[in-house]
Amino acid sequence: MTSGALRERVARLREQLEQHNHRYYVLDDPLISDAEYDALFRELQQLESEHPELFAADSPTQRVGAAPLPEFATVFHRQPMLSLNNAFEDGEVAAFDRRVREAVGAEHIEYAVEPKFDGLAVSLVYEDGVLARGATRGDGYSGEDVTANLRTIRSIPLRLSGKAVPRVLEVRGEVLMLRSDFEQLNRRQAERGEKTFVNPRNAAAGSLRQLDSRITAARRLSFFAYGLGEVEPRPQLDSQTQVLDFIGKNGFKVARERDRVRGIPGLLGYYRRIGELRPELPYDIDGVVYKVDSLAWQQQLGYVSRAPRFAVAHKFPAEEATSVVLGIDVQVGRTGVLTPVARLQPVFVGGVTVTNATLHNLDQVRAKDVHEGDTVVVRRAGDVIPEVVRVVVDKRPAQVRRFEMPEQCPVCQSRVERIESEAAYRCTGGLYCPAQRKQALLHFASRRAMDIEGLGEKLVDQLVERDMVATPADLYDGGRLTAEKLAGLERMAAKSAENLVTAIDRSRRTTLARFIYALGIYHVGEEVAKILARHFGTLDALLAADWEELIAEKERLQKENVKRRAKGMQEEEPLLAGIGPEIMRSVANFFGQAHNLEVIDQLVRHGVSFAAEERSGGGVLSGKTLVLTGTLPGMSRDEAKARIEAAGGKVSGSVSKRTDYVVAGSEAGSKLEKARALGVPVIEESGLLDLLQSGAEK
Ligand code: IVH
């Protein structure tokens, strides 16, 4: 063959194959047999491999996938990919139509109506008619470049087939997996002993986000187009209906079930029609979409926040089914929260077999009145966790047992505490509980806690999963985490392993406040940790604290002060100001667990130690309480307070025996008298300045 003839033959084969592809995958109307198609395909493959100079990214042979990528590149959408507002009730649809009519001043509106595909939104950019880039929606502003994967989808044309193609054409739509392809895939996965997917949507998502596009090629995905993004130059199109016609002419699949209707009756009629058709559709949908047909009106209506005013998604109600509660289990989440979960007789709902449904929390169990043995209605919507909606009380067995939250964590046996303010129950074994390990380690290592640079999520996952580390104390256990062992982990070069060992070693020397914060005690953030550190001064003092007594004292003081306030009397000095009884109880529970104390003991034995608190002003007023009264000549009260605190001191609102100094300005009142009565030293602004400079002793 001459090179001219060769080129011509290759071009002809590519064109023919794309046409047959289109007939088969887009129009569902093949002209030739599979065998004939395969023969053409092999001929092209042969010619291309003999003549690599003829390579073309848009050749049908390129649909088989390419070598894996290290990661997906980020793509910024030239026009954001927004979302749709949802409507569930007919009334919401009527309100949408009314808003549209009022805004454009028309009596009746024509709508383009379409199924709402339950897949993944993607954007396809064609340059001079050739597929140049395809990306996921991501957060709407930027997504992932999945071009190589999208090329493997047969219903996506690699080259546009329209007559006059714009220089740039962005087509938007959904990637999904047909139900028949999904079932076939799951059968194949099961046969090979590989993981099966819960529904077509997850299968589509998992297949599209493969770094190895050869895997995507082996999964049958489909693409349905529903709109345009950037188009340059813009062809003359007046309505969404024309847009879809135009897209179809360029070789894309658009929903056969699309239609054009008028007014609310038209919309609701379409909703019912598609609802009835839903079980027979070849793909999953979760509702229908209504779009004002006129593009001029669409433009006039515009957008509010992240959704168009000219369109709405009318969703189908979540699917429900009944089942029987075989038991109520309690799961412990990574933050230690206990969640009651109903174990169910398997039931098919919302496209998957459900065996568990969340009961959220104890209040929900009580409100819904769920017991073991109850017949319940279960709901599953989209990708959300199935939940128990209500009990069919008529079917309750004669004898049922009331569900109670366990008093001990089902995972680590630590005590369970109730968090009043959140109606939640949580495990108090935070440092030790296997359910909370990853979370505890990540928090422990975080910058404001022990500040172990380089100990991030990926690493913690590996350390825990490989049983290299169970509690924070294991980090400092010399034999466990050597640079050598660390270097054996994924994404860990020898150099970073060494750096991590150094970072861990360096973190041993910390402050008491950071350490307390690092323990991850519920309710104990940095501020509370600082107050505790300041109050107790040493770890031993903190561990020796009698929390029952402290809580009782706190509550007594609080009550007393309510009375005093009512009588306009001087309030008593608060105990552990800034820490309420609920926080104190949480701290008490934490230190009440032998498991936690053991980990703390190990941490200290592995060399964790405390330096004096780091403070900008040098901490000369550390441990001192001052009271400000009257007007100071040279600084505002806020400034005085800030400077005292910067030096480690505390400013209190009332004078007591525990006050170290009263700083008095002009027109000082009762506080000054009280200070004199109690024998508390009184100083002026100049005295305060001296103190701040020298840190003079009381
Ligand atoms: S039009 C401004 N039409 O629904 C947004 N979206 O909530 C215009 N979706 O992620 C979107 N089927 O991918 C439109 N026929 C359809 C759709 C559809 C499914 C998805 C879309 C987006 C989400 C919007």
XYZ file of C-alpha atoms and ligand atoms in Angstrom:
722
model
C 0.000 0.000 0.000
C 1.283 3.483 -0.766
C 1.448 5.771 2.206
C -1.447 7.808 0.783
C -3.608 4.736 0.375
C -2.611 3.578 3.844
C -3.636 6.862 5.421
C -6.903 6.760 3.580
C -7.635 3.210 4.663
C -6.888 4.018 8.301
C -9.101 7.111 8.189
C -11.889 5.143 6.565
C -11.687 2.348 9.135
C -11.769 4.819 11.992
C -14.782 6.562 10.542
C -16.639 3.308 9.919
C -15.884 1.945 13.359
C -17.047 5.159 15.034
C -20.244 5.042 13.005
C -20.935 1.464 13.975
C -20.093 2.327 17.565
C -22.649 5.090 17.434
C -25.299 2.846 15.883
C -24.649 0.217 18.510
C -24.049 2.176 21.701
C -25.998 5.384 21.146
C -28.838 4.414 18.864
C -29.125 0.772 19.990
C -29.545 -0.040 16.297
C -26.512 -1.881 14.872
C -26.052 -2.272 11.130
C -23.441 -5.028 11.145
C -22.784 -8.151 13.197
C -20.300 -8.220 16.069
C -18.034 -10.443 13.967
C -17.950 -7.950 11.109
C -17.220 -5.159 13.554
C -14.388 -7.158 15.134
C -12.840 -7.814 11.736
C -12.727 -4.080 10.945
C -11.395 -3.340 14.412
C -8.576 -5.864 14.099
C -7.595 -4.553 10.695
C -7.265 -1.060 12.126
C -5.324 -2.309 15.153
C -2.964 -4.151 12.822
C -2.299 -1.113 10.615
C -1.804 1.164 13.616
C 0.680 -1.163 15.246
C 2.667 -1.490 12.018
C 2.642 2.278 11.529
C 2.971 3.959 14.924
C 3.324 7.326 13.160
C -0.405 7.120 12.452
C -1.306 7.194 16.144
C -4.380 9.296 16.997
C -5.938 9.795 20.409
C -9.409 9.735 18.866
C -8.948 6.391 17.158
C -11.554 3.774 18.184
C -8.664 1.513 19.183
C -7.854 3.939 21.990
C -10.984 2.919 23.863
C -9.223 -0.027 25.480
C -7.506 2.038 28.153
C -3.950 3.117 28.692
C -1.202 2.627 31.268
C -2.125 3.691 34.816
C -1.717 7.298 35.913
C 0.129 8.207 39.115
C -2.863 10.389 40.114
C -5.629 12.432 38.523
C -4.793 15.975 37.551
C -7.118 18.734 38.713
C -9.303 20.435 36.132
C -10.899 23.818 36.707
C -14.297 24.094 35.064
C -14.491 27.173 32.872
C -18.144 27.439 33.856
C -19.021 26.015 37.279
C -21.005 22.775 37.352
C -23.855 23.710 39.642
C -26.476 21.623 41.357
C -30.261 21.614 41.234
C -32.733 22.560 43.920
C -34.930 19.665 44.953
C -38.704 19.424 45.206
C -40.426 16.505 46.916
C -44.043 17.614 47.116
C -46.437 18.747 44.416
C -46.753 22.026 46.322
C -43.062 22.727 45.879
C -43.399 22.160 42.143
C -46.338 24.558 42.020
C -44.305 27.146 43.921
C -41.432 26.723 41.448
C -43.790 27.262 38.509
C -45.311 30.336 40.196
C -41.904 31.907 40.787
C -40.979 31.301 37.147
C -44.242 32.764 35.837
C -43.921 35.835 38.044
C -40.311 36.413 37.054
C -40.854 36.244 33.307
C -44.402 37.598 33.345
C -45.984 34.769 31.389
C -49.217 32.920 32.018
C -48.017 29.456 31.021
C -44.530 28.073 30.855
C -43.231 25.388 28.507
C -40.796 23.039 30.204
C -38.234 20.617 28.881
C -38.520 17.582 31.144
C -36.008 14.766 31.570
C -35.253 11.849 33.851
C -32.795 12.622 36.625
C -30.013 10.112 36.039
C -28.537 8.569 39.165
C -24.932 8.557 38.063
C -21.946 10.895 38.143
C -21.825 14.291 36.490
C -18.991 14.818 34.034
C -17.907 17.481 31.601
C -16.528 16.663 28.138
C -14.641 19.348 26.240
C -14.275 18.978 22.455
C -11.779 21.135 20.626
C -12.280 21.383 16.890
C -14.596 18.417 17.184
C -12.173 16.101 18.992
C -12.543 14.984 22.606
C -9.790 16.923 24.354
C -10.596 16.613 28.041
C -13.129 15.005 30.332
C -13.511 15.730 34.017
C -15.645 14.838 37.001
C -17.830 17.475 38.589
C -15.803 17.485 41.817
C -16.951 20.364 43.990
C -18.474 22.082 40.973
C -15.501 24.388 40.452
C -12.751 21.877 39.967
C -12.826 18.158 39.328
C -10.506 15.348 38.305
C -9.165 14.812 34.832
C -10.547 11.401 33.858
C -10.108 11.767 30.105
C -8.388 8.406 29.672
C -11.273 6.662 31.420
C -13.978 8.537 29.550
C -12.395 7.596 26.227
C -13.190 3.968 27.011
C -16.933 4.678 27.184
C -18.425 3.695 23.847
C -21.365 6.091 24.002
C -18.972 9.034 24.252
C -17.962 10.097 20.731
C -14.236 10.642 20.355
C -15.073 12.962 17.487
C -18.229 15.016 17.012
C -20.454 14.042 14.122
C -22.346 17.323 13.611
C -22.088 19.314 10.369
C -20.546 22.567 11.544
C -18.823 21.900 14.860
C -17.968 24.818 17.147
C -14.298 25.405 17.941
C -14.969 24.588 21.614
C -17.918 22.525 22.733
C -18.430 21.380 26.313
C -21.067 18.682 26.750
C -22.322 17.823 30.206
C -24.096 14.722 31.347
C -23.996 11.683 33.568
C -21.861 8.602 33.488
C -23.820 5.616 34.705
C -23.934 1.872 34.484
C -26.964 0.250 32.899
C -28.720 -2.149 35.238
C -28.000 -5.074 32.891
C -24.287 -4.209 32.766
C -24.258 -3.833 36.529
C -25.721 -7.280 37.051
C -23.267 -8.800 34.637
C -20.363 -7.053 36.343
C -21.422 -8.256 39.770
C -21.811 -11.803 38.520
C -18.329 -11.674 37.085
C -16.867 -10.114 40.223
C -18.517 -12.782 42.387
C -17.231 -15.591 40.158
C -13.723 -14.284 40.507
C -14.121 -13.844 44.228
C -13.793 -10.087 43.892
C -15.793 -7.424 45.633
C -19.308 -6.813 44.308
C -20.938 -3.386 44.195
C -24.053 -2.354 46.126
C -25.710 -0.527 43.239
C -25.069 0.716 39.705
C -24.165 4.166 40.921
C -21.354 2.909 43.160
C -20.180 0.596 40.414
C -20.063 3.517 37.981
C -18.228 5.721 40.463
C -15.730 2.997 41.296
C -15.113 2.291 37.633
C -14.707 5.893 36.570
C -12.228 6.718 39.312
C -9.661 4.117 38.293
C -6.138 5.311 37.717
C -5.771 2.355 35.382
C -8.125 3.049 32.478
C -7.841 -0.556 31.324
C -9.988 -1.445 34.312
C -12.543 1.190 33.298
C -12.510 -0.218 29.781
C -13.434 -3.635 31.134
C -16.502 -2.209 32.897
C -19.359 -1.167 30.679
C -20.232 2.427 31.428
C -22.691 4.628 29.570
C -22.946 8.348 29.124
C -26.144 10.380 28.776
C -25.871 14.049 27.863
C -28.242 16.661 29.309
C -26.712 20.046 28.609
C -23.929 22.285 27.342
C -21.226 24.188 29.154
C -18.817 26.409 27.304
C -19.523 26.723 23.559
C -17.497 28.909 21.213
C -18.901 30.171 18.892
C -22.434 29.614 20.109
C -24.746 28.100 17.514
C -28.233 29.529 17.179
C -30.195 27.559 19.785
C -33.340 28.909 21.438
C -34.520 26.223 23.781
C -33.368 23.290 25.892
C -35.249 21.062 23.468
C -33.102 22.396 20.634
C -29.994 22.003 22.789
C -30.737 18.300 23.280
C -31.486 17.864 19.568
C -28.166 19.517 18.770
C -26.310 17.326 21.253
C -27.983 14.226 19.815
C -26.956 15.205 16.284
C -23.379 15.399 17.441
C -23.352 11.762 18.388
C -24.453 11.678 22.026
C -27.089 9.656 23.786
C -29.855 11.772 25.296
C -32.734 10.372 27.338
C -35.403 8.858 25.117
C -37.913 9.730 27.809
C -37.327 13.470 27.475
C -40.377 15.535 26.670
C -41.770 19.032 26.468
C -44.778 19.893 28.649
C -46.834 22.893 29.686
C -47.668 24.219 33.160
C -48.085 22.384 36.450
C -50.409 19.682 35.067
C -47.809 18.891 32.397
C -45.030 18.637 35.004
C -46.938 16.466 37.444
C -48.242 14.256 34.639
C -44.674 13.645 33.469
C -43.575 12.877 37.031
C -46.291 10.195 37.365
C -45.532 8.752 33.916
C -41.832 8.397 34.584
C -42.553 7.102 38.072
C -44.550 4.276 36.546
C -41.902 3.631 33.936
C -39.096 3.677 36.484
C -38.877 -0.068 37.183
C -38.542 -0.836 33.461
C -35.958 1.818 32.619
C -32.552 0.405 31.687
C -30.861 2.683 34.259
C -31.505 4.034 37.761
C -33.055 7.450 38.185
C -33.898 9.298 41.365
C -36.429 11.763 40.014
C -37.129 13.985 37.050
C -35.736 17.389 36.104
C -37.848 20.311 34.928
C -36.118 23.059 32.944
C -37.742 26.206 31.551
C -37.500 25.446 27.845
C -36.757 28.948 26.563
C -33.046 29.758 26.848
C -33.845 33.484 26.850
C -35.994 32.992 29.922
C -33.390 30.719 31.481
C -30.935 33.553 31.202
C -33.400 36.046 32.599
C -34.132 33.799 35.577
C -30.459 33.189 36.309
C -29.016 31.545 39.421
C -29.384 31.817 43.184
C -26.332 30.759 45.146
C -25.337 27.455 43.558
C -28.485 26.448 41.701
C -30.405 27.705 38.691
C -33.767 29.397 39.240
C -34.960 28.029 35.909
C -34.769 24.353 36.827
C -35.727 22.020 39.631
C -35.278 18.321 40.385
C -38.509 16.619 41.433
C -37.285 13.654 43.448
C -38.996 10.333 43.948
C -39.644 9.454 47.572
C -37.072 7.241 49.245
C -37.977 3.581 48.966
C -39.379 1.822 51.990
C -39.808 -1.821 52.944
C -40.691 -3.767 56.073
C -38.444 -6.142 57.937
C -37.967 -7.621 61.400
C -35.442 -6.432 63.979
C -33.332 -9.461 64.852
C -31.340 -7.553 67.424
C -30.073 -4.117 68.380
C -26.289 -3.830 68.272
C -24.186 -0.939 69.426
C -21.400 0.352 67.213
C -18.565 2.564 68.406
C -17.547 5.284 65.984
C -14.047 6.662 65.561
C -14.779 9.502 67.965
C -16.162 7.108 70.555
C -19.848 7.832 70.023
C -22.091 4.806 70.508
C -24.740 4.242 67.846
C -27.519 1.715 68.216
C -27.989 -0.239 65.003
C -30.897 -2.536 64.191
C -29.809 -5.895 62.812
C -32.498 -6.801 60.281
C -33.825 -9.767 58.461
C -32.339 -9.076 54.989
C -34.692 -6.982 52.896
C -34.387 -5.546 49.375
C -34.966 -1.788 49.386
C -33.755 1.098 47.267
C -31.888 -1.280 44.994
C -29.822 -3.060 47.634
C -30.244 -5.766 50.249
C -30.266 -4.134 53.636
C -29.240 -6.053 56.762
C -28.613 -3.126 59.130
C -30.341 0.160 59.749
C -29.162 2.951 61.985
C -31.252 3.995 64.956
C -29.057 7.107 65.411
C -29.164 7.351 69.229
C -31.012 6.271 72.326
C -33.541 9.094 72.094
C -34.477 7.898 68.622
C -34.839 4.320 69.839
C -37.221 5.594 72.515
C -39.082 7.999 70.246
C -39.623 5.332 67.595
C -40.163 2.754 70.318
C -38.057 0.063 68.658
C -37.495 -3.333 70.296
C -35.907 -6.599 69.323
C -38.509 -8.657 67.487
C -40.398 -5.620 66.197
C -41.552 -5.394 62.602
C -40.253 -2.104 61.224
C -40.446 0.061 58.123
C -36.963 0.642 56.705
C -36.044 3.460 54.337
C -33.118 3.905 52.065
C -32.608 7.033 49.957
C -29.754 7.423 47.505
C -26.463 6.676 49.125
C -27.480 7.426 52.674
C -27.369 4.817 55.436
C -30.659 2.925 55.712
C -32.760 3.947 58.679
C -35.679 2.614 60.658
C -38.655 4.869 59.987
C -41.259 3.420 62.321
C -42.488 0.308 64.075
C -45.550 -1.624 62.910
C -46.935 -1.832 66.430
C -49.709 -4.304 65.519
C -47.088 -6.895 64.756
C -45.184 -6.579 68.015
C -44.590 -9.891 69.808
C -46.286 -10.287 73.206
C -43.031 -10.046 75.129
C -40.385 -7.493 74.221
C -37.347 -6.277 76.080
C -36.605 -2.586 76.430
C -33.305 -1.610 74.804
C -30.690 -0.063 77.079
C -27.371 1.485 76.163
C -24.528 -0.651 77.537
C -22.672 0.678 80.566
C -19.401 -0.513 79.103
C -17.994 0.040 75.649
C -18.713 -3.062 73.554
C -15.270 -2.716 71.983
C -12.917 -1.934 74.889
C -15.065 -2.325 78.023
C -14.304 1.185 79.224
C -17.093 3.058 80.939
C -19.737 4.673 78.769
C -20.684 8.254 79.628
C -23.787 10.130 78.650
C -23.239 13.564 77.173
C -26.288 15.440 78.407
C -25.994 18.336 76.030
C -25.955 16.072 72.970
C -28.164 13.147 73.928
C -25.125 11.055 73.039
C -23.290 8.223 74.726
C -19.602 7.791 74.333
C -16.846 5.446 75.294
C -14.397 7.012 77.764
C -11.483 4.787 76.802
C -10.291 7.235 74.174
C -6.586 6.477 74.479
C -7.043 2.760 74.396
C -10.264 1.812 72.585
C -9.518 -0.008 69.292
C -12.512 1.704 67.650
C -10.950 5.084 68.323
C -7.318 4.274 67.690
C -6.781 6.113 64.442
C -8.610 9.182 65.621
C -6.752 9.196 68.949
C -3.354 8.899 67.263
C -4.071 11.574 64.679
C -5.233 13.993 67.319
C -2.312 13.139 69.602
C 0.174 13.886 66.823
C -1.556 17.015 65.534
C 0.249 20.311 65.403
C -1.364 21.915 68.421
C -1.057 18.732 70.463
C 2.249 16.820 70.444
C 3.161 18.269 67.065
C 4.670 15.205 65.424
C 5.369 16.402 61.932
C 4.769 13.843 59.224
C 2.416 11.601 61.195
C -0.672 12.093 59.031
C -3.748 10.108 58.172
C -2.263 7.745 55.591
C 0.527 6.810 57.929
C -1.682 6.362 60.969
C -3.946 4.111 58.893
C -1.024 1.901 57.996
C 0.472 1.842 61.492
C -2.831 0.768 63.020
C -3.785 -1.672 60.291
C -0.432 -3.414 60.510
C -0.633 -3.549 64.293
C 2.544 -1.533 64.626
C 0.903 0.981 66.935
C -2.195 0.684 69.083
C -1.969 3.570 71.541
C -0.027 6.848 71.537
C 2.426 5.316 74.014
C 3.517 2.829 71.336
C 4.878 5.731 69.288
C 7.597 6.259 71.877
C 8.343 2.599 72.454
C 11.846 2.564 70.977
C 11.756 -0.944 69.512
C 8.455 -0.519 67.706
C 8.996 2.348 65.306
C 12.515 2.254 64.021
C 13.398 4.122 60.838
C 13.966 0.728 59.298
C 10.472 -0.534 60.024
C 8.888 2.744 58.985
C 10.718 2.700 55.681
C 8.865 -0.529 54.882
C 5.545 1.343 54.710
C 3.847 2.665 51.598
C 4.874 6.137 50.464
C 7.730 6.152 52.954
C 11.217 6.877 51.747
C 14.186 6.174 54.006
C 14.697 9.885 54.503
C 11.122 10.578 55.602
C 11.232 7.559 57.914
C 14.250 9.055 59.618
C 12.615 12.440 59.795
C 9.587 10.909 61.433
C 11.683 9.124 64.049
C 13.361 12.438 64.828
C 10.016 14.248 64.983
C 8.597 11.657 67.366
C 11.676 11.843 69.511
C 11.587 15.606 69.619
C 7.903 15.649 70.556
C 8.678 13.855 73.834
C 9.515 17.160 75.399
C 6.297 19.088 75.512
C 4.197 21.207 77.858
C 1.594 19.943 80.276
C -1.144 21.887 78.466
C -0.272 20.363 75.108
C -0.101 16.939 76.655
C -3.520 17.264 78.286
C -4.944 18.484 75.000
C -3.268 15.609 73.147
C -5.050 13.030 75.303
C -8.194 13.797 73.333
C -10.473 13.959 76.374
C -13.962 14.776 75.211
C -14.763 18.484 75.749
C -11.123 19.299 76.485
C -9.907 21.650 73.802
C -6.782 23.753 73.993
C -8.288 26.380 76.261
C -9.574 23.913 78.826
C -6.254 22.058 78.674
C -4.431 25.291 79.480
C -6.693 26.007 82.424
C -6.151 22.503 83.781
C -2.399 22.730 83.294
C -2.268 26.093 85.037
C -4.462 24.957 87.892
C -2.700 21.684 88.638
C 0.805 22.597 87.554
C 2.013 18.995 87.278
C 0.728 15.779 85.747
C 0.910 14.075 89.134
C -1.297 16.734 90.708
C -3.779 16.381 87.857
C -3.872 12.599 88.202
C -4.253 12.863 91.982
C -7.221 15.223 91.776
C -10.382 14.167 93.552
C -12.867 14.959 90.824
C -15.948 14.051 92.804
C -15.012 16.633 95.371
C -14.059 19.225 92.748
C -17.353 18.768 90.923
C -19.312 19.023 94.161
C -17.417 22.173 95.092
C -17.963 23.632 91.625
C -21.688 23.031 91.826
C -21.891 24.457 95.310
C -20.047 27.606 94.187
C -22.237 27.975 91.139
C -25.404 27.800 93.231
C -23.979 30.146 95.802
C -23.064 32.673 93.134
C -26.530 32.570 91.602
C -27.875 33.552 95.024
C -25.257 36.210 95.510
C -25.876 37.683 92.109
C -29.590 37.887 92.831
C -28.844 39.742 96.063
C -26.319 42.001 94.363
C -23.582 40.590 96.571
C -19.941 40.064 95.741
C -19.524 36.683 93.984
C -17.177 34.003 95.213
C -14.010 33.283 93.306
C -14.886 30.586 90.749
C -13.095 27.271 90.919
C -11.464 26.255 87.607
C -13.026 29.263 85.894
C -14.006 28.476 82.323
C -14.637 24.792 83.042
C -18.201 23.726 83.818
C -19.403 20.587 85.582
C -20.078 18.739 82.319
C -16.479 19.187 81.205
C -15.251 18.240 84.679
C -17.310 15.077 84.556
C -15.848 14.207 81.179
C -12.334 14.714 82.567
C -13.232 12.668 85.639
C -14.527 9.825 83.484
C -11.426 9.842 81.341
C -9.034 9.647 84.269
C -11.311 7.118 85.923
C -10.487 4.505 83.255
C -7.617 2.236 84.222
C -6.886 1.739 80.497
C -6.244 5.417 79.969
C -4.085 5.728 83.083
C -1.989 2.849 81.897
C -1.316 4.539 78.572
C -0.431 7.792 80.339
C 1.916 5.888 82.636
C 3.609 4.299 79.624
C 3.939 7.665 77.914
C 5.794 9.021 80.927
C 7.924 5.912 81.194
C 8.815 6.270 77.507
C 10.207 9.696 78.291
C 7.454 12.220 77.705
C 8.301 15.204 79.879
C 7.078 18.712 80.457
C 8.824 22.013 80.092
C 7.459 25.193 81.627
C 4.583 26.658 79.643
C 5.635 28.622 76.602
C 4.405 32.153 77.031
C 5.043 35.317 75.109
C 5.416 37.588 78.173
C 7.735 35.252 79.989
C 5.098 34.058 82.429
C 6.143 36.347 85.314
C 2.577 36.435 86.622
C 2.023 32.729 86.239
C -0.342 31.469 88.931
C -1.272 34.970 90.078
C -4.815 36.317 90.198
C -5.380 40.040 89.861
C -8.504 42.161 90.159
C -8.887 45.442 88.288
C -10.972 48.260 89.726
C -11.524 51.919 88.808
C -10.054 53.728 85.820
C -6.335 53.339 85.148
C -4.599 56.480 83.914
C -2.440 54.984 81.166
C -4.274 51.993 79.741
C -7.742 50.684 79.164
C -9.084 47.823 81.225
C -8.930 45.494 78.204
C -5.329 46.379 77.617
C -4.439 45.781 81.246
C -6.214 42.422 81.123
C -4.454 41.406 77.937
C -1.043 42.301 79.352
C -1.656 40.439 82.595
C -2.794 37.369 80.720
C 0.109 37.562 78.325
C 2.333 37.358 81.405
C 0.522 34.236 82.542
C -1.681 35.908 85.149
C -5.409 35.718 85.541
C -7.863 38.577 85.855
C -10.825 37.947 88.080
C -13.972 40.015 88.507
C -14.158 39.782 92.261
C -11.859 40.001 95.270
C -11.346 37.040 97.583
C -8.717 35.599 99.876
C -7.190 34.006 96.821
C -6.633 37.321 95.041
C -2.943 38.207 94.800
C -3.251 41.886 93.873
C -5.955 44.464 93.389
C -4.976 47.062 90.802
C -6.850 50.252 91.676
C -7.367 53.309 89.481
C -9.385 56.438 90.108
C -12.904 56.062 91.456
C -12.257 52.557 92.697
C -15.259 51.338 94.710
C -16.255 48.363 96.791
C -13.529 46.091 95.463
C -10.932 48.360 97.003
C -12.700 48.239 100.346
C -12.957 44.487 100.213
C -9.253 44.164 99.364
C -8.388 46.250 102.415
C -10.730 44.198 104.567
C -9.132 40.943 103.438
C -5.600 42.277 103.540
C -5.026 41.815 99.818
C -2.211 44.022 98.486
C -3.462 47.019 96.501
C -1.295 48.500 93.773
C -1.669 51.282 91.228
C -0.969 51.205 87.516
C 2.726 51.916 88.112
C 2.863 48.938 90.444
C 1.313 46.759 87.783
C 3.888 47.913 85.266
C 6.660 47.045 87.735
C 5.135 43.631 88.239
C 4.921 43.017 84.516
C 8.564 43.936 84.212
C 10.035 42.183 87.173
C 7.598 39.559 88.226
C 7.990 40.645 91.861
C 6.928 38.161 94.475
C 3.861 38.696 96.545
S -29.208 19.682 34.606
C -27.315 23.627 36.915
N -30.323 17.428 33.967
O -28.175 16.264 38.979
C -27.320 22.158 36.975
N -28.836 17.452 35.790
O -28.354 18.413 41.213
C -27.877 21.595 35.698
N -28.494 15.286 36.851
O -24.932 16.651 39.425
C -28.003 20.152 35.772
N -29.815 14.143 35.516
O -25.357 15.689 37.131
C -29.488 18.048 34.803
N -31.357 15.485 33.270
C -30.530 16.103 34.093
C -29.855 15.431 35.122
C -29.013 16.142 35.954
C -28.999 14.071 36.553
C -27.556 15.551 37.939
C -26.424 16.439 37.558
C -26.048 17.191 38.781
C -27.219 17.004 39.665
C -27.756 18.375 39.975
